Coordinates of C-alpha atoms in Angstrom, one line a residue:
X273 CA 61.1 99.1 66.9
X274 CA 58.0 96.9 66.2
X275 CA 56.8 94.7 68.9
X276 CA 56.3 91.0 68.8
X277 CA 52.4 91.5 68.6
X278 CA 52.5 94.2 65.8
X279 CA 55.0 92.0 63.7
X280 CA 52.4 89.1 64.1
X281 CA 49.6 91.0 62.9
X282 CA 51.3 92.2 60.1
X283 CA 52.2 88.7 59.1
X284 CA 49.0 87.7 59.4
X285 CA 47.6 90.4 57.3
X286 CA 50.0 89.3 54.4
X287 CA 48.9 85.8 55.0
X288 CA 45.1 86.7 54.3
X289 CA 46.0 88.5 50.7
X290 CA 44.9 86.6 48.0
X291 CA 48.2 87.7 46.0
X292 CA 51.3 86.0 46.3
X293 CA 53.7 87.9 48.4
X294 CA 57.6 86.7 48.7
X295 CA 60.7 88.1 49.9
X296 CA 64.6 87.4 48.8
X297 CA 67.5 88.5 50.4
X298 CA 70.2 90.4 48.7
X299 CA 71.6 87.0 47.6
X300 CA 68.2 86.0 45.8
X301 CA 67.5 83.5 48.5
X302 CA 63.6 83.1 49.6
X303 CA 63.2 84.5 53.1
X304 CA 59.4 84.3 53.4
X305 CA 56.4 83.2 51.1
X306 CA 52.8 83.6 52.1
X307 CA 50.3 81.1 51.6
X308 CA 48.9 82.3 48.5
X309 CA 52.4 82.3 47.1
X310 CA 52.5 78.7 48.2
X311 CA 49.5 77.8 45.9
X312 CA 50.4 80.1 43.0
X313 CA 54.0 78.6 42.6
X314 CA 52.4 75.2 43.5
X315 CA 55.1 74.4 46.1
X316 CA 55.2 74.1 49.8
X317 CA 56.8 76.5 51.9
X318 CA 59.4 74.1 53.3
X319 CA 60.8 73.5 50.0
X320 CA 61.3 76.9 49.0
X321 CA 62.7 78.9 52.1
X322 CA 66.4 79.4 51.8
X323 CA 66.7 78.7 48.3
X324 CA 66.7 80.8 44.8
X325 CA 63.4 80.6 43.1
X326 CA 65.3 79.6 39.8
X327 CA 67.0 76.8 41.8
X328 CA 63.6 75.5 43.6
X329 CA 61.2 75.8 40.7
X330 CA 62.5 73.9 37.2
X331 CA 60.4 76.1 35.4
X332 CA 62.0 79.2 36.4
X333 CA 65.4 77.8 35.8
X334 CA 66.0 79.8 32.7
X335 CA 68.8 82.2 33.1
X336 CA 66.5 85.0 31.9
X337 CA 64.6 85.1 35.3
X338 CA 67.6 85.4 37.4
X339 CA 69.0 88.2 35.2
X340 CA 65.6 89.8 36.2
X341 CA 66.3 89.9 39.7
X342 CA 69.6 90.9 39.2
X343 CA 68.6 93.9 37.2
X344 CA 66.1 95.1 39.6
X345 CA 68.8 94.7 42.5
X346 CA 71.5 96.7 40.4
X347 CA 69.3 99.4 39.2
X348 CA 67.3 99.5 42.3
X349 CA 64.0 99.7 40.0
X350 CA 60.9 97.7 40.1
X351 CA 60.4 95.2 37.3
X352 CA 58.1 92.5 36.0
X353 CA 57.7 89.8 33.7
X354 CA 55.4 87.0 32.9
X355 CA 56.3 83.1 33.4
X356 CA 54.6 79.8 32.7
X357 CA 54.1 77.2 35.4
X358 CA 53.5 73.8 33.5
X359 CA 51.2 72.9 32.3
X360 CA 49.8 76.2 31.3
X361 CA 49.1 78.2 34.1
X362 CA 50.7 82.3 33.5
X363 CA 51.7 83.9 36.4
X364 CA 52.5 87.6 36.6
X365 CA 55.7 88.7 38.7
X366 CA 56.3 92.0 40.1
X367 CA 59.8 92.6 41.8
X368 CA 60.2 95.6 44.3
X369 CA 63.9 96.0 45.2
X370 CA 65.7 97.8 47.9
X371 CA 69.3 97.7 49.5
X372 CA 68.4 95.2 51.8
X373 CA 66.5 92.7 49.1
X374 CA 63.5 92.3 47.1
X375 CA 59.8 91.7 47.7
X376 CA 57.8 90.2 44.9
X377 CA 54.2 89.8 44.1
X378 CA 52.5 87.2 41.9
X379 CA 48.8 87.2 40.7
X380 CA 47.6 84.9 38.0
X381 CA 47.7 86.2 34.1
X382 CA 46.4 85.4 30.8
X383 CA 49.0 86.1 28.1
X384 CA 48.0 88.1 25.2
X385 CA 49.2 87.6 21.3
X386 CA 51.9 90.4 21.9
X387 CA 52.8 88.9 25.3
X388 CA 56.9 88.0 25.2
X389 CA 57.3 84.5 25.6
X390 CA 59.3 83.5 29.2
X391 CA 61.9 81.9 27.5
X392 CA 63.2 85.4 26.2
X393 CA 62.3 88.2 28.4
X394 CA 64.9 90.7 28.0
X395 CA 68.7 89.7 29.8
X396 CA 70.8 91.7 31.7
X397 CA 73.3 93.2 29.5
X398 CA 77.0 91.4 30.1
X399 CA 78.6 94.2 31.3
X400 CA 76.0 94.2 33.8
X401 CA 76.2 90.6 34.7
X402 CA 79.8 91.0 35.1
X403 CA 79.5 94.1 37.6
X404 CA 76.6 91.9 39.4
X405 CA 79.3 89.1 40.1
X406 CA 82.1 91.6 41.2
X407 CA 79.6 93.1 43.5
X408 CA 78.6 89.8 44.8
X409 CA 82.2 88.6 45.3
X410 CA 83.4 91.5 46.9
X411 CA 80.3 91.8 49.4
X412 CA 81.1 87.9 50.4
X413 CA 84.7 88.4 50.8
X414 CA 84.0 91.3 53.2
X415 CA 82.4 88.8 55.4
X416 CA 85.1 86.0 55.0
X417 CA 87.6 86.1 58.0
X418 CA 89.5 82.8 57.7
X419 CA 91.4 81.6 54.4
X420 CA 88.9 78.9 54.4
X421 CA 85.9 81.4 54.3
X422 CA 87.6 83.2 51.6
X423 CA 88.0 80.2 49.5
X424 CA 84.3 78.9 50.1
X425 CA 83.1 82.3 49.1
X426 CA 85.3 82.5 45.9
X427 CA 83.7 78.9 44.9
X428 CA 80.2 80.0 45.4
X429 CA 80.2 83.0 43.5
X430 CA 82.6 82.7 40.7
X431 CA 81.5 79.0 39.2
X432 CA 77.8 79.8 38.8
X433 CA 78.3 83.3 37.9
X434 CA 80.7 82.2 34.9
X435 CA 79.2 79.0 34.2
X436 CA 82.7 76.9 35.1
X437 CA 82.6 73.5 36.5
X438 CA 86.1 73.4 38.2
X439 CA 88.1 75.7 40.3
X440 CA 91.3 75.4 42.4
X441 CA 92.9 78.2 44.5
X442 CA 96.5 77.7 44.8
X443 CA 98.9 79.8 47.7
X444 CA 102.4 80.1 47.4
X445 CA 104.5 79.4 50.5
X446 CA 108.2 78.4 50.7
X447 CA 108.6 79.0 47.0
X448 CA 106.1 76.3 46.4
X449 CA 102.4 76.1 45.3
X450 CA 99.9 74.9 47.8
X451 CA 96.2 73.9 47.2
X452 CA 94.0 75.6 49.5
X453 CA 90.5 74.7 47.8
X454 CA 89.3 72.9 44.9
X455 CA 85.8 72.0 43.7
X456 CA 84.5 70.0 40.7
X457 CA 87.9 68.0 39.9
X458 CA 88.2 64.3 39.6
X459 CA 89.6 62.7 42.8
X460 CA 93.2 63.0 42.7
X461 CA 93.7 64.7 39.8
X462 CA 95.4 67.6 41.4
X463 CA 97.6 65.2 43.6
X464 CA 100.9 65.6 41.4
X465 CA 100.6 69.5 41.5
X466 CA 100.7 69.7 45.1
X467 CA 104.0 71.5 46.1
X468 CA 105.0 72.5 42.8
X469 CA 107.9 75.1 42.6
X470 CA 106.7 78.3 41.4
X471 CA 109.4 78.3 38.8
X472 CA 107.8 75.2 37.1
X473 CA 106.7 75.8 33.6
X474 CA 103.0 75.3 33.9
X475 CA 100.3 77.8 33.7
X476 CA 99.1 77.9 37.2
X477 CA 102.8 78.8 38.2
X478 CA 103.6 80.9 35.3
X479 CA 100.8 83.5 36.0
X480 CA 102.3 83.8 39.6
X481 CA 105.6 84.6 38.4
X482 CA 104.8 87.2 35.6
X483 CA 101.6 88.5 37.1
X484 CA 99.5 88.3 33.9
X485 CA 96.4 86.0 33.4
X486 CA 96.3 83.2 30.8
X487 CA 93.0 82.2 28.9
X488 CA 92.5 79.0 26.8
X489 CA 89.4 78.7 24.8
X490 CA 89.9 75.2 23.6
X491 CA 91.7 71.8 24.7
X492 CA 94.0 72.3 21.5
X493 CA 95.2 75.9 22.7
X494 CA 96.2 74.2 25.8
X495 CA 97.9 71.3 24.5
X496 CA 99.6 73.5 21.9
X497 CA 101.1 76.0 24.5
X498 CA 102.0 73.1 27.3
X499 CA 102.4 69.9 25.1
X500 CA 101.9 66.8 27.5
X501 CA 100.1 68.9 30.3
X502 CA 97.6 66.5 32.1
X503 CA 94.0 67.3 31.1
X504 CA 90.3 66.2 32.4
X505 CA 87.1 66.5 30.5
X506 CA 87.6 70.2 30.6
X507 CA 87.5 72.3 27.4
X508 CA 88.6 76.2 28.3
X509 CA 90.6 77.5 31.0
X510 CA 91.3 80.8 32.9
X511 CA 94.4 80.8 34.8
X512 CA 94.2 83.9 37.1
X513 CA 97.0 85.8 39.0
X514 CA 96.5 86.7 42.8
X515 CA 98.3 89.8 43.4
X516 CA 97.8 91.8 46.4
X517 CA 99.7 95.1 47.2
X518 CA 101.7 94.3 44.1
X519 CA 103.0 91.1 45.2
X520 CA 101.5 87.7 43.9
X521 CA 100.3 85.4 46.4
X522 CA 98.7 82.9 44.5
X523 CA 96.7 81.4 41.6
X524 CA 93.3 80.9 40.8
X525 CA 92.1 78.3 37.9
X526 CA 88.8 78.0 36.5
X527 CA 87.6 75.0 34.2
X528 CA 84.7 74.9 31.5
X529 CA 83.6 71.9 30.2
X530 CA 82.8 73.6 26.5
X531 CA 84.8 75.6 24.4
X532 CA 84.1 79.3 25.2
X533 CA 85.5 82.6 24.0
X534 CA 86.7 84.7 26.6
X535 CA 85.4 88.4 25.5
X536 CA 87.4 91.4 26.6
X537 CA 84.8 92.2 29.4
X538 CA 85.1 88.5 30.6
X539 CA 88.9 89.1 31.0
X540 CA 88.7 92.2 32.5
X541 CA 86.2 91.1 35.3
X542 CA 88.1 88.1 36.1
X543 CA 91.4 89.8 36.4
X544 CA 89.3 92.2 38.6
X545 CA 88.1 89.3 40.6
X546 CA 91.7 87.8 41.1
X547 CA 92.5 91.2 42.8
X548 CA 89.5 91.3 45.0
X549 CA 90.3 87.4 46.2
X550 CA 94.1 88.4 46.5
X551 CA 93.5 91.2 49.0
X552 CA 90.6 89.1 50.8
X553 CA 93.6 86.1 51.2
X554 CA 96.4 88.2 52.2
X555 CA 94.1 89.5 55.0
X556 CA 93.0 86.1 55.9
X557 CA 96.3 84.6 56.0
X558 CA 97.3 87.3 58.3
X559 CA 94.6 86.7 60.5
X560 CA 95.0 83.1 60.7
X561 CA 98.7 83.5 61.7
X562 CA 97.3 85.8 64.5
X563 CA 94.8 83.6 65.7
X564 CA 97.2 80.9 66.0
X565 CA 99.3 82.7 68.2
X566 CA 96.7 83.9 70.2
X567 CA 94.8 80.4 70.5
X568 CA 98.4 79.1 71.7
X569 CA 98.6 82.1 74.3
X570 CA 95.1 81.0 75.4
X571 CA 95.4 77.4 75.8
X572 CA 98.6 77.7 77.8
X573 CA 97.4 80.4 80.1
X574 CA 93.6 79.0 80.9
X575 CA 93.9 76.1 83.5
X576 CA 94.5 72.7 82.2
X577 CA 92.2 71.1 84.9
X578 CA 90.2 72.6 87.9
X579 CA 91.2 71.7 91.4
X580 CA 89.0 69.2 93.5
X581 CA 87.6 71.2 96.7
X582 CA 85.7 69.2 99.3
X583 CA 82.0 70.1 99.1
X584 CA 82.0 71.2 96.0
X585 CA 81.2 70.2 92.0
X586 CA 83.4 72.4 89.7
X587 CA 82.8 72.5 86.0
X588 CA 83.5 75.0 83.2
X589 CA 83.3 75.6 79.6
X590 CA 85.0 77.7 77.2
X591 CA 83.4 78.2 73.7
X592 CA 83.5 80.5 70.8
X593 CA 80.4 82.7 70.3
X594 CA 81.3 84.6 67.0
X595 CA 82.2 83.1 63.4
X596 CA 86.3 83.7 63.4
X597 CA 86.5 84.8 67.0
X598 CA 88.0 81.7 68.6
X599 CA 90.5 83.7 70.7
X600 CA 90.4 86.8 73.2
X601 CA 90.6 88.0 76.6
X602 CA 88.2 85.9 78.8
X603 CA 89.4 83.7 81.4
X604 CA 88.4 81.8 84.6
X605 CA 90.2 80.4 87.5
X606 CA 89.7 78.5 90.7
X607 CA 91.7 79.2 93.8
X608 CA 91.8 76.9 96.8
X609 CA 92.5 79.0 99.9
X610 CA 94.3 77.3 103.2
X611 CA 91.3 77.9 105.4
X612 CA 89.5 75.5 103.3
X613 CA 87.6 77.8 101.3
X614 CA 88.0 78.7 97.2
X615 CA 88.1 81.8 95.5
X616 CA 86.4 81.8 92.1
X617 CA 87.4 84.2 89.4
X618 CA 86.1 85.1 85.8
X619 CA 87.0 88.0 83.7
X620 CA 87.1 89.5 80.2
X621 CA 89.7 91.7 78.7
X622 CA 88.1 93.6 75.7
X623 CA 89.0 92.6 72.3
X624 CA 89.9 89.7 70.1
X625 CA 93.5 89.6 69.4
X626 CA 97.2 88.5 70.5
X627 CA 97.0 91.5 72.8
X628 CA 94.0 90.9 74.6
X629 CA 95.2 87.5 75.2
X630 CA 98.5 88.1 76.4
X631 CA 96.9 90.8 78.7
X632 CA 94.5 88.4 80.1
X633 CA 97.3 85.8 81.1
X634 CA 98.8 89.0 83.2
X635 CA 95.7 89.8 84.8
X636 CA 95.0 86.0 85.5
X637 CA 98.4 85.5 87.2
X638 CA 98.4 88.8 89.1
X639 CA 95.0 87.8 90.5
X640 CA 96.0 84.4 91.5
X641 CA 98.8 86.2 93.6
X642 CA 96.7 88.6 94.9
X643 CA 94.0 86.0 96.2
X644 CA 96.0 83.4 97.4
X645 CA 96.4 85.2 100.7
X646 CA 94.1 86.5 103.0
X647 CA 93.2 89.8 101.5
X648 CA 89.0 90.5 101.1
X649 CA 88.2 90.3 97.4
X650 CA 87.4 94.0 97.5
X651 CA 91.3 94.4 98.0
X652 CA 92.2 92.0 95.1
X653 CA 90.2 93.9 92.7
X654 CA 91.5 97.2 94.1
X655 CA 95.2 96.0 93.6
X656 CA 94.6 94.3 90.0
X657 CA 92.7 97.5 88.8
X658 CA 96.0 99.2 90.3
X659 CA 98.1 97.1 88.1
X660 CA 96.2 97.2 84.9
X661 CA 96.2 101.0 84.8
X662 CA 100.2 100.7 85.5
X663 CA 100.6 98.2 82.5
X664 CA 99.3 101.1 80.2
X665 CA 97.9 98.5 78.0
X666 CA 95.0 100.7 76.6
X667 CA 92.5 97.9 77.1
X668 CA 89.7 97.6 79.9
X669 CA 88.7 94.4 81.4
X670 CA 85.9 93.2 83.5
X671 CA 85.7 90.8 86.3
X672 CA 83.8 88.9 89.0
X673 CA 85.6 87.9 92.1
X674 CA 83.8 85.6 94.9
X675 CA 85.6 84.1 98.1
X676 CA 83.5 81.1 99.4
X677 CA 83.5 79.1 102.5
X678 CA 81.8 75.8 101.4
X679 CA 81.5 74.9 105.2
X680 CA 79.1 77.9 106.3
X681 CA 78.3 78.5 102.5
X682 CA 79.3 82.2 102.9
X683 CA 80.0 84.0 99.6
X684 CA 81.7 87.6 99.4
X685 CA 81.8 88.6 96.3
X686 CA 82.8 91.8 94.2
X687 CA 82.0 92.5 90.6
X688 CA 83.9 95.0 88.5
X689 CA 81.7 95.8 85.4
X690 CA 80.9 92.2 84.8
X691 CA 77.7 90.6 84.3
X692 CA 76.0 89.2 87.6
X693 CA 76.3 85.5 88.4
X694 CA 73.0 83.4 88.5
X695 CA 72.0 81.3 91.5
X696 CA 69.9 78.3 91.1
X697 CA 68.3 76.9 94.1
X698 CA 67.6 72.8 94.5
X699 CA 64.1 73.3 93.3
X700 CA 64.9 74.8 90.0
X701 CA 63.9 78.4 90.7
X702 CA 67.1 80.7 89.3
X703 CA 67.6 84.2 90.1
X704 CA 70.1 86.8 89.4
X705 CA 72.5 87.6 92.5
X706 CA 72.0 91.2 93.5
X707 CA 75.4 92.1 94.0
X708 CA 77.1 95.6 94.3
X709 CA 78.7 96.6 91.0
X710 CA 81.8 98.6 90.5
X711 CA 83.6 100.1 87.4
X712 CA 85.7 98.4 84.8
X713 CA 89.1 97.8 85.5
X714 CA 91.8 99.8 84.1
X715 CA 89.7 103.2 84.1
X716 CA 91.4 105.0 86.9
X717 CA 93.8 104.2 89.7
X718 CA 91.9 105.6 92.3
X719 CA 88.8 103.3 92.1
X720 CA 87.0 101.4 94.8
X721 CA 85.3 97.9 94.4
X722 CA 82.4 97.5 96.9
X723 CA 81.7 93.8 98.2
X724 CA 78.5 91.9 98.8
X725 CA 78.4 89.2 101.4
X726 CA 75.5 86.6 101.0
X727 CA 74.9 83.3 102.6
X728 CA 73.9 80.5 99.8
X729 CA 71.1 77.9 100.4
X730 CA 72.4 74.0 100.6
X731 CA 72.5 72.3 97.0
X732 CA 72.7 75.5 95.0
X733 CA 74.1 76.3 91.5
X734 CA 76.3 79.3 91.3
X735 CA 77.0 80.0 87.4
X736 CA 79.6 82.6 86.4
X737 CA 79.7 83.6 82.7
X738 CA 81.0 86.5 80.3
X739 CA 79.1 88.8 78.3
X740 CA 79.5 86.7 75.3
X741 CA 76.9 84.3 76.6
X742 CA 74.2 86.9 76.7
X743 CA 75.1 89.6 74.8
X744 CA 73.2 90.2 71.4
X745 CA 73.2 93.2 68.9
X746 CA 69.2 92.3 68.5
X747 CA 68.3 92.6 72.4
X748 CA 69.5 94.4 75.5
X749 CA 72.1 92.8 77.8
X750 CA 69.0 92.6 80.5
X751 CA 67.0 90.4 77.9
X752 CA 69.9 88.2 77.1
X753 CA 70.7 87.5 81.1
X754 CA 67.2 86.8 81.6
X755 CA 67.3 84.2 78.9
X756 CA 70.1 82.6 80.6
X757 CA 68.2 82.6 83.8
X758 CA 65.3 80.7 82.0
X759 CA 67.3 78.3 80.3
X760 CA 69.2 77.5 83.7
X761 CA 66.0 77.2 85.4
X762 CA 64.4 74.5 82.8
X763 CA 67.7 72.8 82.5
X764 CA 67.9 69.2 83.7
X765 CA 70.2 67.7 86.1
X766 CA 72.2 64.7 87.0
X767 CA 73.8 63.4 90.0
X768 CA 77.1 64.3 89.1
X769 CA 76.5 67.7 87.9
X770 CA 73.9 70.2 88.9
X771 CA 74.6 72.2 86.1
X772 CA 73.6 72.5 82.7
X773 CA 76.5 72.9 79.9
X774 CA 77.1 76.1 78.0
X775 CA 75.2 74.6 75.2
X776 CA 72.2 74.1 76.8
X777 CA 71.8 77.9 77.5
X778 CA 73.1 79.2 74.3
X779 CA 75.1 77.2 71.6
X780 CA 78.5 78.3 70.4
X781 CA 79.0 81.1 73.4
X782 CA 81.8 83.1 73.5
X783 CA 84.7 82.3 75.9
X784 CA 82.2 81.4 78.9
X785 CA 83.9 80.4 82.0
X786 CA 81.3 78.9 84.3
X787 CA 82.1 77.8 87.7
X788 CA 79.4 75.9 89.5
X789 CA 79.8 74.8 93.3
X790 CA 77.2 72.4 94.6
X791 CA 76.4 71.6 98.1

């Protein structure tokens, strides 16, 4: 792994080069430009980053330059071309692709008599361009989780790829067609088509029932086939069936503002794209349905409000930390005890599914029952572990249980495979609580869970969290915990709440239940 100092030295070295250097991601967006590239392109870095060169620079807007990028990425071979930056500055571009994107080099150039004009560099063959868009959409759809994300990926990839101006995506439900996404249409134009029966004589429904695409290369063709059909300013259309596993799920409509000839390659590629989209939509619909059930379970099983405990301020936050992962097995609870104390609980069942959410509810109910008596927290953990093993759910869980006596500020805690709590002193100094750690719940029936007893200082803030708040693929868990500790130490306080919100530590954190007592 390259350390930060080496990375900084490498960046500084590239910045000193007189040649322009830039990097594009697989989608063609600029991720880096050095200072020389800014000067040669005559554009500030802030206007370039995150955009495609042919979108950011008007003089590179010719499709031939985009084709150069596509050709290099598909063939995985270096390529080069000349371009003229107005009013008359010629630049030589060299492109070096790999699986993760492309590195480019820019140097000043002087064209000779046999230099090809930038308006007509060799373009990617039509078949290669079609395959490129097929691959790009396939890549985008693998990352799409929900129906909305699939629809966004379709609109982003298909319209630019085929020069379309309008797109409408319909799904069938209850024998009728329902609009999922649209772009480019005049306001209200599609309203009369909402809820159209699937047997209606319209091209968008007929492709659904027949499973065969329909292409109209001019407005006259559409009007002749469907007299009286409402039309806007479009002049050519592609109506595509969306078929997944042999069953139609919807239809996709593309509109073009000029008459066009749909070649056999166009028709093949668009039909193939329809199949990809249908598979992604079917997967996303199942995910959305399961997510709705799991979210309902979560909302029903988690506390609707936390109890008031004399001498303590208690608050909690529960937020998703991963796109598409709004459900899972994280839970938290606060249970007052008859002696004036309180049991603080946070846990995490592995997985993000209905099964994880349902098991979370079982464990939460069990822990509440076990902790309601005078049993020490290590006994509660042992009995919960025994229950999880008996349930034979095939899932493990982590948990942190703390029994706190506000009068004496004595804390007795047990940690079963869970990240350690943080303790912030009134002066802001924040430390990781040194608690004995036990194994995850559900591994084996005969495990013991050691307990640690600590006396807390007056006015302290205790923070419990799940690993979603601190876990990252790019850094070890200990580093994430230290980032949270630093954020907590520097967070502002208020008279009503001595703890920061979850977002102050890290935005959009996964199922983070934080129980925060104040003295």
